[in-house]
Amino acid sequence: MESIQQVFEQLFGAEWGPMLFLLTKNMTFILAIVVPLLLGVAYLTFAERKIIAYMQIRVGPNRVTFFGIPWLRGWGQPIADAVKAMMKEIVIPTGANKFLFILAPVLTITPALAAWAVIPFSPEMVLADINAGLLYILAMTSMGIYGVIIAGWASNSKYAFLGAMRSAAQVVSYELAMGFALVCVLMMSESLNLGDIVNSQQGGSFLNWYLIPLFPMFLVYFISGVAETNRAPFDVAEGESEIVAGFHVDYSGMAFTVFFLAEYANMILVATLTSIMFLGGWLPPINIEPLTAIPGIVWLLLKIAFMLFFFLWFRATFPRYRYDQIMRLGWKIFIPITLIWIVLLGTIMQLPVSIRNMFPLNLWF
């Protein structure tokens, strides 16, 4: 890396060389994150259709292939869907606010991609290793709802507006539970840096992961993440039987596809944060020789895939909840549980060591 920086200094001088080198390095890292993420989003849709098809004893996509290879039948479906979306016309309703109508999908996808800047894929692989990474994640994930609200309002449709209001109320409700669950992780790791949170779960085995002492918070965080992304069974914002298709009912072409990309990118982000906060991130389940030889990013990707499977499983299994049931779960169950756990955790952490060792949580303090 230093030799490359010296080449830049020789080509562009001592003043512009370091600046252009830093810009080139950051752009390379950004592309290395965004391109695989978009490919992951595309093939997550394929995995969803295939997995749900198997659960319902169907075949799923099995036509579009690459170069006629039999064992790749269906694998070209995401590419075909992307080409179709790019060729479709973006129809803007007559009474819509054109500027806000086009801006809304951008405001939805931007936070979903920007949040990945602080995600550590391994001890050395992170774009921005900032100390307030957890705070940055909470700020970015909270901004996506603005695109949803603007989309519902700019469409000038009562159905789209109702869907946007439902989505906004749902996201705000579950954002509190997610934040309180992460406060427990912050208390145990004593750091806002995501890399430090993973390192604090080291210890030789999965018994040191925060999944065990914070298991209720793990459930609250992940289920709240499902609700945050408007996925089934919390997809009342897109209730086809009630409000046609939710806040993006008037969108088509690439504008609709951007909303689609943002939803699936947020699913991957929630699965990634769950893996980092509660499942040890890039750490192997047991520190033994065959497992430690596997790169950390492979362990992280396996954990992300495992958590994403539950998103797909929920959609194939549970019926859609009523809106009052969703609000009751968020306000009357999840938020009180998280507050009680914060108080319990803080009380245990303030006890003297001799008394604290009497608790089963002494392994993690």
mmCIF file of C-alpha atoms in Angstrom:
data_model
loop_
_atom_site.group_PDB
_atom_site.id
_atom_site.type_symbol
_atom_site.label_atom_id
_atom_site.label_comp_id
_atom_site.label_asym_id
_atom_site.label_seq_id
_atom_site.Cartn_x
_atom_site.Cartn_y
_atom_site.Cartn_z
ATOM 1 C CA MET A 1 0.000 0.000 0.000
ATOM 2 C CA GLU A 2 2.846 2.397 0.807
ATOM 3 C CA SER A 3 4.520 1.671 -2.542
ATOM 4 C CA ILE A 4 1.272 2.531 -4.365
ATOM 5 C CA GLN A 5 1.066 5.781 -2.414
ATOM 6 C CA GLN A 6 4.628 6.616 -3.463
ATOM 7 C CA VAL A 7 3.676 6.026 -7.110
ATOM 8 C CA PHE A 8 0.804 8.514 -6.724
ATOM 9 C CA GLU A 9 3.165 11.059 -5.174
ATOM 10 C CA GLN A 10 5.601 10.655 -8.069
ATOM 11 C CA LEU A 11 2.849 11.040 -10.654
ATOM 12 C CA PHE A 12 0.818 13.863 -9.098
ATOM 13 C CA GLY A 13 3.277 15.522 -6.716
ATOM 14 C CA ALA A 14 3.575 15.677 -2.942
ATOM 15 C CA GLU A 15 0.489 17.885 -2.587
ATOM 16 C CA TRP A 16 -2.069 16.082 -4.796
ATOM 17 C CA GLY A 17 -0.611 12.564 -4.653
ATOM 18 C CA PRO A 18 -1.715 11.559 -1.109
ATOM 19 C CA MET A 19 -5.150 13.099 -1.644
ATOM 20 C CA LEU A 20 -5.741 11.237 -4.913
ATOM 21 C CA PHE A 21 -4.369 8.030 -3.394
ATOM 22 C CA LEU A 22 -6.809 8.262 -0.472
ATOM 23 C CA LEU A 23 -9.687 9.010 -2.857
ATOM 24 C CA THR A 24 -8.785 6.055 -5.095
ATOM 25 C CA LYS A 25 -8.405 3.704 -2.122
ATOM 26 C CA ASN A 26 -11.767 4.700 -0.639
ATOM 27 C CA MET A 27 -13.554 4.410 -3.992
ATOM 28 C CA THR A 28 -12.054 0.938 -4.456
ATOM 29 C CA PHE A 29 -13.269 -0.115 -0.999
ATOM 30 C CA ILE A 30 -16.723 1.330 -1.689
ATOM 31 C CA LEU A 31 -17.013 -0.605 -4.967
ATOM 32 C CA ALA A 32 -15.744 -3.743 -3.204
ATOM 33 C CA ILE A 33 -18.684 -3.405 -0.781
ATOM 34 C CA VAL A 34 -21.480 -2.118 -3.041
ATOM 35 C CA VAL A 35 -21.000 -4.464 -6.020
ATOM 36 C CA PRO A 36 -21.127 -7.716 -3.965
ATOM 37 C CA LEU A 37 -24.001 -6.241 -1.947
ATOM 38 C CA LEU A 38 -26.085 -5.594 -5.072
ATOM 39 C CA LEU A 39 -25.272 -9.085 -6.357
ATOM 40 C CA GLY A 40 -26.260 -10.451 -2.948
ATOM 41 C CA VAL A 41 -29.562 -8.559 -3.141
ATOM 42 C CA ALA A 42 -30.242 -9.978 -6.617
ATOM 43 C CA TYR A 43 -29.581 -13.563 -5.609
ATOM 44 C CA LEU A 44 -31.344 -13.176 -2.275
ATOM 45 C CA THR A 45 -34.529 -12.703 -4.301
ATOM 46 C CA PHE A 46 -33.687 -15.919 -6.175
ATOM 47 C CA ALA A 47 -32.989 -17.758 -2.910
ATOM 48 C CA GLU A 48 -36.287 -16.497 -1.491
ATOM 49 C CA ARG A 49 -38.290 -17.795 -4.424
ATOM 50 C CA LYS A 50 -36.486 -21.139 -4.392
ATOM 51 C CA ILE A 51 -36.634 -21.725 -0.627
ATOM 52 C CA ILE A 52 -40.302 -20.772 -0.351
ATOM 53 C CA ALA A 53 -41.030 -22.982 -3.366
ATOM 54 C CA TYR A 54 -39.389 -25.965 -1.657
ATOM 55 C CA MET A 55 -41.353 -25.259 1.533
ATOM 56 C CA GLN A 56 -44.580 -25.214 -0.494
ATOM 57 C CA ILE A 57 -43.603 -28.288 -2.573
ATOM 58 C CA ARG A 58 -43.151 -26.287 -5.776
ATOM 59 C CA VAL A 59 -40.244 -25.898 -8.189
ATOM 60 C CA GLY A 60 -39.648 -22.152 -8.273
ATOM 61 C CA PRO A 61 -37.685 -20.359 -11.042
ATOM 62 C CA ASN A 62 -36.230 -23.027 -13.337
ATOM 63 C CA ARG A 63 -36.164 -21.558 -16.858
ATOM 64 C CA VAL A 64 -33.554 -18.797 -17.286
ATOM 65 C CA THR A 65 -30.077 -20.283 -17.309
ATOM 66 C CA PHE A 66 -26.510 -19.376 -18.290
ATOM 67 C CA PHE A 67 -25.348 -20.753 -21.660
ATOM 68 C CA GLY A 68 -27.805 -23.636 -21.439
ATOM 69 C CA ILE A 69 -26.009 -25.277 -18.498
ATOM 70 C CA PRO A 70 -28.577 -27.701 -16.959
ATOM 71 C CA TRP A 71 -27.464 -27.400 -13.331
ATOM 72 C CA LEU A 72 -27.714 -23.580 -13.541
ATOM 73 C CA ARG A 73 -31.383 -23.587 -14.546
ATOM 74 C CA GLY A 74 -33.094 -20.654 -12.870
ATOM 75 C CA TRP A 75 -29.881 -18.908 -11.833
ATOM 76 C CA GLY A 76 -30.247 -16.325 -14.577
ATOM 77 C CA GLN A 77 -33.658 -15.188 -13.298
ATOM 78 C CA PRO A 78 -32.343 -12.234 -11.205
ATOM 79 C CA ILE A 79 -30.420 -10.945 -14.244
ATOM 80 C CA ALA A 80 -33.521 -11.251 -16.420
ATOM 81 C CA ASP A 81 -35.592 -9.404 -13.812
ATOM 82 C CA ALA A 82 -33.015 -6.580 -13.653
ATOM 83 C CA VAL A 83 -32.955 -6.197 -17.451
ATOM 84 C CA LYS A 84 -36.748 -6.133 -17.552
ATOM 85 C CA ALA A 85 -36.898 -3.450 -14.830
ATOM 86 C CA MET A 86 -34.381 -1.256 -16.667
ATOM 87 C CA MET A 87 -36.404 -1.466 -19.896
ATOM 88 C CA LYS A 88 -39.740 -0.519 -18.306
ATOM 89 C CA GLU A 89 -41.009 3.042 -18.376
ATOM 90 C CA ILE A 90 -41.205 5.096 -15.164
ATOM 91 C CA VAL A 91 -44.808 6.334 -15.156
ATOM 92 C CA ILE A 92 -45.351 9.457 -13.031
ATOM 93 C CA PRO A 93 -49.003 10.090 -12.022
ATOM 94 C CA THR A 94 -50.558 13.321 -13.278
ATOM 95 C CA GLY A 95 -51.155 14.825 -9.846
ATOM 96 C CA ALA A 96 -47.830 13.710 -8.345
ATOM 97 C CA ASN A 97 -44.992 15.970 -7.259
ATOM 98 C CA LYS A 98 -42.460 14.896 -9.882
ATOM 99 C CA PHE A 99 -39.330 15.982 -8.024
ATOM 100 C CA LEU A 100 -40.261 14.289 -4.740
ATOM 101 C CA PHE A 101 -41.660 11.272 -6.597
ATOM 102 C CA ILE A 102 -38.212 10.600 -8.100
ATOM 103 C CA LEU A 103 -36.304 11.672 -4.963
ATOM 104 C CA ALA A 104 -38.110 9.240 -2.636
ATOM 105 C CA PRO A 105 -36.464 6.017 -3.904
ATOM 106 C CA VAL A 106 -33.051 7.708 -3.696
ATOM 107 C CA LEU A 107 -33.681 8.712 -0.073
ATOM 108 C CA THR A 108 -34.613 5.098 0.683
ATOM 109 C CA ILE A 109 -31.634 3.348 -0.912
ATOM 110 C CA THR A 110 -28.941 5.839 0.203
ATOM 111 C CA PRO A 111 -29.052 5.091 3.971
ATOM 112 C CA ALA A 112 -29.300 1.350 3.231
ATOM 113 C CA LEU A 113 -25.966 1.548 1.383
ATOM 114 C CA ALA A 114 -24.274 4.220 3.522
ATOM 115 C CA ALA A 115 -24.672 2.146 6.700
ATOM 116 C CA TRP A 116 -22.194 -0.412 5.323
ATOM 117 C CA ALA A 117 -19.323 2.074 5.693
ATOM 118 C CA VAL A 118 -18.683 1.030 9.310
ATOM 119 C CA ILE A 119 -19.420 -2.716 9.020
ATOM 120 C CA PRO A 120 -16.274 -4.744 9.889
ATOM 121 C CA PHE A 121 -15.989 -7.873 7.740
ATOM 122 C CA SER A 122 -12.824 -8.972 9.536
ATOM 123 C CA PRO A 123 -10.296 -7.295 11.881
ATOM 124 C CA GLU A 124 -8.609 -5.627 8.883
ATOM 125 C CA MET A 125 -11.538 -5.254 6.457
ATOM 126 C CA VAL A 126 -13.571 -2.154 7.334
ATOM 127 C CA LEU A 127 -14.058 1.019 5.314
ATOM 128 C CA ALA A 128 -14.401 3.478 8.221
ATOM 129 C CA ASP A 129 -13.274 2.162 11.604
ATOM 130 C CA ILE A 130 -14.868 4.915 13.681
ATOM 131 C CA ASN A 131 -15.424 4.796 17.429
ATOM 132 C CA ALA A 132 -19.096 5.803 17.119
ATOM 133 C CA GLY A 133 -19.962 3.086 14.598
ATOM 134 C CA LEU A 134 -23.029 1.872 16.490
ATOM 135 C CA LEU A 135 -24.378 5.427 16.727
ATOM 136 C CA TYR A 136 -23.754 5.895 12.990
ATOM 137 C CA ILE A 137 -25.686 2.711 12.214
ATOM 138 C CA LEU A 138 -28.670 3.876 14.271
ATOM 139 C CA ALA A 139 -28.615 7.271 12.537
ATOM 140 C CA MET A 140 -28.436 5.792 9.025
ATOM 141 C CA THR A 141 -31.114 3.151 9.536
ATOM 142 C CA SER A 142 -33.473 5.779 10.966
ATOM 143 C CA MET A 143 -33.306 7.947 7.843
ATOM 144 C CA GLY A 144 -34.770 5.417 5.400
ATOM 145 C CA ILE A 145 -38.304 6.129 6.595
ATOM 146 C CA TYR A 146 -38.140 9.648 5.111
ATOM 147 C CA GLY A 147 -38.073 8.169 1.613
ATOM 148 C CA VAL A 148 -41.126 6.041 2.421
ATOM 149 C CA ILE A 149 -43.122 9.008 3.766
ATOM 150 C CA ILE A 150 -42.168 11.216 0.817
ATOM 151 C CA ALA A 151 -43.091 8.438 -1.633
ATOM 152 C CA GLY A 152 -46.541 8.063 -0.099
ATOM 153 C CA TRP A 153 -47.185 11.812 -0.065
ATOM 154 C CA ALA A 154 -45.710 12.650 -3.491
ATOM 155 C CA SER A 155 -47.847 10.028 -5.269
ATOM 156 C CA ASN A 156 -51.028 12.014 -4.502
ATOM 157 C CA SER A 157 -52.843 8.738 -3.799
ATOM 158 C CA LYS A 158 -54.788 7.897 -0.668
ATOM 159 C CA TYR A 159 -53.661 4.256 -0.811
ATOM 160 C CA ALA A 160 -49.992 5.179 -1.079
ATOM 161 C CA PHE A 161 -50.373 7.736 1.721
ATOM 162 C CA LEU A 162 -52.074 5.205 4.016
ATOM 163 C CA GLY A 163 -49.277 2.719 3.349
ATOM 164 C CA ALA A 164 -46.638 5.349 4.118
ATOM 165 C CA MET A 165 -48.311 6.295 7.410
ATOM 166 C CA ARG A 166 -48.558 2.651 8.438
ATOM 167 C CA SER A 167 -44.910 2.078 7.595
ATOM 168 C CA ALA A 168 -43.779 5.210 9.442
ATOM 169 C CA ALA A 169 -45.665 4.302 12.614
ATOM 170 C CA GLN A 170 -44.362 0.730 12.469
ATOM 171 C CA VAL A 171 -40.722 1.734 11.933
ATOM 172 C CA VAL A 172 -40.796 4.365 14.697
ATOM 173 C CA SER A 173 -42.332 1.863 17.118
ATOM 174 C CA TYR A 174 -39.770 -0.877 16.526
ATOM 175 C CA GLU A 175 -36.833 1.530 16.234
ATOM 176 C CA LEU A 176 -37.121 2.117 19.981
ATOM 177 C CA ALA A 177 -36.996 -1.594 20.798
ATOM 178 C CA MET A 178 -33.999 -2.091 18.494
ATOM 179 C CA GLY A 179 -32.171 0.837 20.082
ATOM 180 C CA PHE A 180 -32.781 -0.418 23.627
ATOM 181 C CA ALA A 181 -31.609 -3.913 22.649
ATOM 182 C CA LEU A 182 -28.368 -2.433 21.318
ATOM 183 C CA VAL A 183 -27.929 -0.468 24.561
ATOM 184 C CA CYS A 184 -27.505 -3.836 26.298
ATOM 185 C CA VAL A 185 -24.779 -4.763 23.803
ATOM 186 C CA LEU A 186 -23.141 -1.391 24.445
ATOM 187 C CA MET A 187 -23.236 -1.961 28.200
ATOM 188 C CA MET A 188 -21.550 -5.346 27.934
ATOM 189 C CA SER A 189 -18.903 -4.378 25.378
ATOM 190 C CA GLU A 190 -18.347 -0.846 26.777
ATOM 191 C CA SER A 191 -17.722 0.421 23.250
ATOM 192 C CA LEU A 192 -19.580 1.920 20.285
ATOM 193 C CA ASN A 193 -16.996 0.560 17.848
ATOM 194 C CA LEU A 194 -18.333 -2.470 15.981
ATOM 195 C CA GLY A 195 -14.886 -4.071 15.799
ATOM 196 C CA ASP A 196 -14.471 -3.731 19.561
ATOM 197 C CA ILE A 197 -17.911 -5.284 20.074
ATOM 198 C CA VAL A 198 -16.808 -8.357 18.110
ATOM 199 C CA ASN A 199 -13.447 -8.527 19.915
ATOM 200 C CA SER A 200 -15.206 -8.372 23.284
ATOM 201 C CA GLN A 201 -16.938 -11.670 22.387
ATOM 202 C CA GLN A 202 -13.646 -13.553 22.061
ATOM 203 C CA GLY A 203 -12.872 -16.284 24.544
ATOM 204 C CA GLY A 204 -12.473 -19.603 22.846
ATOM 205 C CA SER A 205 -16.034 -20.655 22.034
ATOM 206 C CA PHE A 206 -19.578 -19.521 21.268
ATOM 207 C CA LEU A 207 -20.280 -19.399 25.020
ATOM 208 C CA ASN A 208 -18.669 -15.960 25.012
ATOM 209 C CA TRP A 209 -20.953 -14.595 22.325
ATOM 210 C CA TYR A 210 -23.635 -12.167 23.500
ATOM 211 C CA LEU A 211 -26.296 -14.524 22.130
ATOM 212 C CA ILE A 212 -26.415 -16.390 25.454
ATOM 213 C CA PRO A 213 -26.477 -13.644 28.123
ATOM 214 C CA LEU A 214 -28.582 -11.362 25.906
ATOM 215 C CA PHE A 215 -30.814 -13.977 24.305
ATOM 216 C CA PRO A 216 -34.067 -12.024 24.922
ATOM 217 C CA MET A 217 -32.403 -8.944 23.374
ATOM 218 C CA PHE A 218 -31.305 -11.071 20.418
ATOM 219 C CA LEU A 219 -34.915 -12.084 19.788
ATOM 220 C CA VAL A 220 -36.189 -8.533 20.267
ATOM 221 C CA TYR A 221 -33.567 -7.072 17.944
ATOM 222 C CA PHE A 222 -34.032 -9.590 15.154
ATOM 223 C CA ILE A 223 -37.845 -9.581 15.227
ATOM 224 C CA SER A 224 -37.787 -5.774 15.347
ATOM 225 C CA GLY A 225 -35.458 -5.881 12.343
ATOM 226 C CA VAL A 226 -38.022 -7.965 10.466
ATOM 227 C CA ALA A 227 -40.648 -5.351 11.323
ATOM 228 C CA GLU A 228 -38.306 -2.486 10.380
ATOM 229 C CA THR A 229 -37.845 -3.896 6.899
ATOM 230 C CA ASN A 230 -41.629 -4.328 6.446
ATOM 231 C CA ARG A 231 -41.197 -8.047 5.856
ATOM 232 C CA ALA A 232 -43.826 -10.704 6.478
ATOM 233 C CA PRO A 233 -45.523 -11.153 8.882
ATOM 234 C CA PHE A 234 -45.128 -7.402 9.529
ATOM 235 C CA ASP A 235 -45.883 -6.304 5.952
ATOM 236 C CA VAL A 236 -49.128 -4.444 6.633
ATOM 237 C CA ALA A 237 -47.597 -1.399 4.898
ATOM 238 C CA GLU A 238 -47.991 -3.405 1.671
ATOM 239 C CA GLY A 239 -51.288 -5.047 2.563
ATOM 240 C CA GLU A 240 -52.593 -5.973 -0.894
ATOM 241 C CA SER A 241 -56.031 -6.913 0.394
ATOM 242 C CA GLU A 242 -56.479 -3.551 2.141
ATOM 243 C CA ILE A 243 -54.462 -0.771 0.480
ATOM 244 C CA VAL A 244 -53.516 -2.285 -2.903
ATOM 245 C CA ALA A 245 -49.697 -2.322 -2.542
ATOM 246 C CA GLY A 246 -48.622 0.270 -0.010
ATOM 247 C CA PHE A 247 -46.506 3.372 -0.462
ATOM 248 C CA HIS A 248 -44.987 2.306 -3.820
ATOM 249 C CA VAL A 249 -48.283 1.434 -5.519
ATOM 250 C CA ASP A 250 -47.737 4.103 -8.218
ATOM 251 C CA TYR A 251 -44.088 3.275 -8.907
ATOM 252 C CA SER A 252 -42.843 1.273 -11.881
ATOM 253 C CA GLY A 253 -39.613 0.510 -13.700
ATOM 254 C CA MET A 254 -36.318 1.355 -12.036
ATOM 255 C CA ALA A 255 -38.015 3.622 -9.470
ATOM 256 C CA PHE A 256 -39.873 0.610 -8.056
ATOM 257 C CA THR A 257 -36.734 -1.526 -8.362
ATOM 258 C CA VAL A 258 -34.810 0.908 -6.141
ATOM 259 C CA PHE A 259 -37.403 0.444 -3.380
ATOM 260 C CA PHE A 260 -37.045 -3.304 -3.900
ATOM 261 C CA LEU A 261 -33.242 -3.054 -3.631
ATOM 262 C CA ALA A 262 -33.486 -0.968 -0.453
ATOM 263 C CA GLU A 263 -35.757 -3.534 1.241
ATOM 264 C CA TYR A 264 -33.436 -6.438 0.530
ATOM 265 C CA ALA A 265 -30.294 -4.417 1.318
ATOM 266 C CA ASN A 266 -31.839 -3.604 4.703
ATOM 267 C CA MET A 267 -32.568 -7.302 5.241
ATOM 268 C CA ILE A 268 -28.904 -8.123 4.666
ATOM 269 C CA LEU A 269 -27.884 -5.222 6.927
ATOM 270 C CA VAL A 270 -30.100 -6.449 9.794
ATOM 271 C CA ALA A 271 -28.727 -9.992 9.407
ATOM 272 C CA THR A 272 -25.168 -8.606 9.402
ATOM 273 C CA LEU A 273 -25.701 -6.475 12.513
ATOM 274 C CA THR A 274 -27.337 -9.416 14.300
ATOM 275 C CA SER A 275 -24.291 -11.540 13.481
ATOM 276 C CA ILE A 276 -21.879 -8.851 14.702
ATOM 277 C CA MET A 277 -23.754 -7.905 17.876
ATOM 278 C CA PHE A 278 -24.844 -11.315 19.099
ATOM 279 C CA LEU A 279 -23.115 -14.079 17.093
ATOM 280 C CA GLY A 280 -19.470 -13.087 17.347
ATOM 281 C CA GLY A 281 -19.086 -11.529 13.900
ATOM 282 C CA TRP A 282 -16.087 -13.095 12.158
ATOM 283 C CA LEU A 283 -15.202 -15.319 15.151
ATOM 284 C CA PRO A 284 -15.453 -19.122 14.732
ATOM 285 C CA PRO A 285 -17.782 -21.004 17.105
ATOM 286 C CA ILE A 286 -14.861 -22.931 18.647
ATOM 287 C CA ASN A 287 -11.177 -22.065 18.569
ATOM 288 C CA ILE A 288 -9.818 -25.318 17.199
ATOM 289 C CA GLU A 289 -7.343 -25.671 14.356
ATOM 290 C CA PRO A 290 -9.575 -26.613 11.370
ATOM 291 C CA LEU A 291 -12.072 -23.856 12.205
ATOM 292 C CA THR A 292 -9.573 -21.091 12.962
ATOM 293 C CA ALA A 293 -7.917 -21.688 9.582
ATOM 294 C CA ILE A 294 -11.116 -20.532 7.826
ATOM 295 C CA PRO A 295 -11.004 -16.756 7.069
ATOM 296 C CA GLY A 296 -13.103 -14.581 9.359
ATOM 297 C CA ILE A 297 -15.137 -13.105 6.514
ATOM 298 C CA VAL A 298 -16.324 -16.628 5.615
ATOM 299 C CA TRP A 299 -17.669 -17.132 9.141
ATOM 300 C CA LEU A 300 -19.427 -13.769 8.979
ATOM 301 C CA LEU A 301 -21.013 -14.591 5.609
ATOM 302 C CA LEU A 302 -22.203 -17.979 6.907
ATOM 303 C CA LYS A 303 -23.841 -16.310 9.914
ATOM 304 C CA ILE A 304 -25.465 -13.694 7.661
ATOM 305 C CA ALA A 305 -26.859 -16.421 5.395
ATOM 306 C CA PHE A 306 -28.175 -18.285 8.441
ATOM 307 C CA MET A 307 -30.028 -15.206 9.718
ATOM 308 C CA LEU A 308 -31.374 -14.376 6.238
ATOM 309 C CA PHE A 309 -32.885 -17.846 6.061
ATOM 310 C CA PHE A 310 -35.198 -16.887 8.933
ATOM 311 C CA PHE A 311 -36.471 -13.865 6.962
ATOM 312 C CA LEU A 312 -37.513 -16.241 4.182
ATOM 313 C CA TRP A 313 -38.843 -18.871 6.571
ATOM 314 C CA PHE A 314 -41.090 -16.316 8.309
ATOM 315 C CA ARG A 315 -42.608 -15.267 4.989
ATOM 316 C CA ALA A 316 -43.436 -18.846 4.058
ATOM 317 C CA THR A 317 -44.855 -19.733 7.480
ATOM 318 C CA PHE A 318 -46.686 -16.913 9.275
ATOM 319 C CA PRO A 319 -49.850 -15.103 8.203
ATOM 320 C CA ARG A 320 -49.846 -11.306 8.171
ATOM 321 C CA TYR A 321 -50.488 -9.709 11.569
ATOM 322 C CA ARG A 322 -53.225 -7.173 12.084
ATOM 323 C CA TYR A 323 -52.013 -3.623 12.600
ATOM 324 C CA ASP A 324 -53.179 -3.467 16.216
ATOM 325 C CA GLN A 325 -51.301 -6.714 16.944
ATOM 326 C CA ILE A 326 -48.086 -5.233 15.518
ATOM 327 C CA MET A 327 -48.412 -2.067 17.606
ATOM 328 C CA ARG A 328 -49.218 -4.034 20.755
ATOM 329 C CA LEU A 329 -46.163 -6.271 20.268
ATOM 330 C CA GLY A 330 -43.865 -3.284 19.853
ATOM 331 C CA TRP A 331 -45.147 -0.982 22.587
ATOM 332 C CA LYS A 332 -46.512 -3.363 25.238
ATOM 333 C CA ILE A 333 -44.094 -6.296 24.980
ATOM 334 C CA PHE A 334 -40.776 -5.474 23.309
ATOM 335 C CA ILE A 335 -40.106 -2.040 24.826
ATOM 336 C CA PRO A 336 -40.943 -3.095 28.436
ATOM 337 C CA ILE A 337 -38.777 -6.238 28.055
ATOM 338 C CA THR A 338 -35.795 -4.216 26.835
ATOM 339 C CA LEU A 339 -36.159 -1.643 29.629
ATOM 340 C CA ILE A 340 -36.356 -4.368 32.278
ATOM 341 C CA TRP A 341 -33.282 -6.083 30.824
ATOM 342 C CA ILE A 342 -31.315 -2.810 30.793
ATOM 343 C CA VAL A 343 -32.115 -2.238 34.473
ATOM 344 C CA LEU A 344 -31.258 -5.862 35.349
ATOM 345 C CA LEU A 345 -27.993 -5.724 33.410
ATOM 346 C CA GLY A 346 -26.991 -2.402 34.947
ATOM 347 C CA THR A 347 -27.769 -3.663 38.445
ATOM 348 C CA ILE A 348 -25.638 -6.805 37.980
ATOM 349 C CA MET A 349 -22.751 -4.780 36.559
ATOM 350 C CA GLN A 350 -22.755 -2.461 39.581
ATOM 351 C CA LEU A 351 -22.653 -5.263 42.163
ATOM 352 C CA PRO A 352 -19.378 -6.119 43.930
ATOM 353 C CA VAL A 353 -17.378 -8.875 42.268
ATOM 354 C CA SER A 354 -17.936 -11.303 45.142
ATOM 355 C CA ILE A 355 -21.720 -11.004 44.828
ATOM 356 C CA ARG A 356 -21.668 -10.816 41.031
ATOM 357 C CA ASN A 357 -19.921 -14.194 40.831
ATOM 358 C CA MET A 358 -22.999 -15.795 42.361
ATOM 359 C CA PHE A 359 -25.009 -14.973 39.202
ATOM 360 C CA PRO A 360 -24.965 -17.287 36.194
ATOM 361 C CA LEU A 361 -23.957 -14.254 34.119
ATOM 362 C CA ASN A 362 -20.552 -14.064 35.839
ATOM 363 C CA LEU A 363 -18.955 -15.727 32.806
ATOM 364 C CA TRP A 364 -19.591 -12.567 30.769
ATOM 365 C CA PHE A 365 -18.633 -9.898 33.315
#
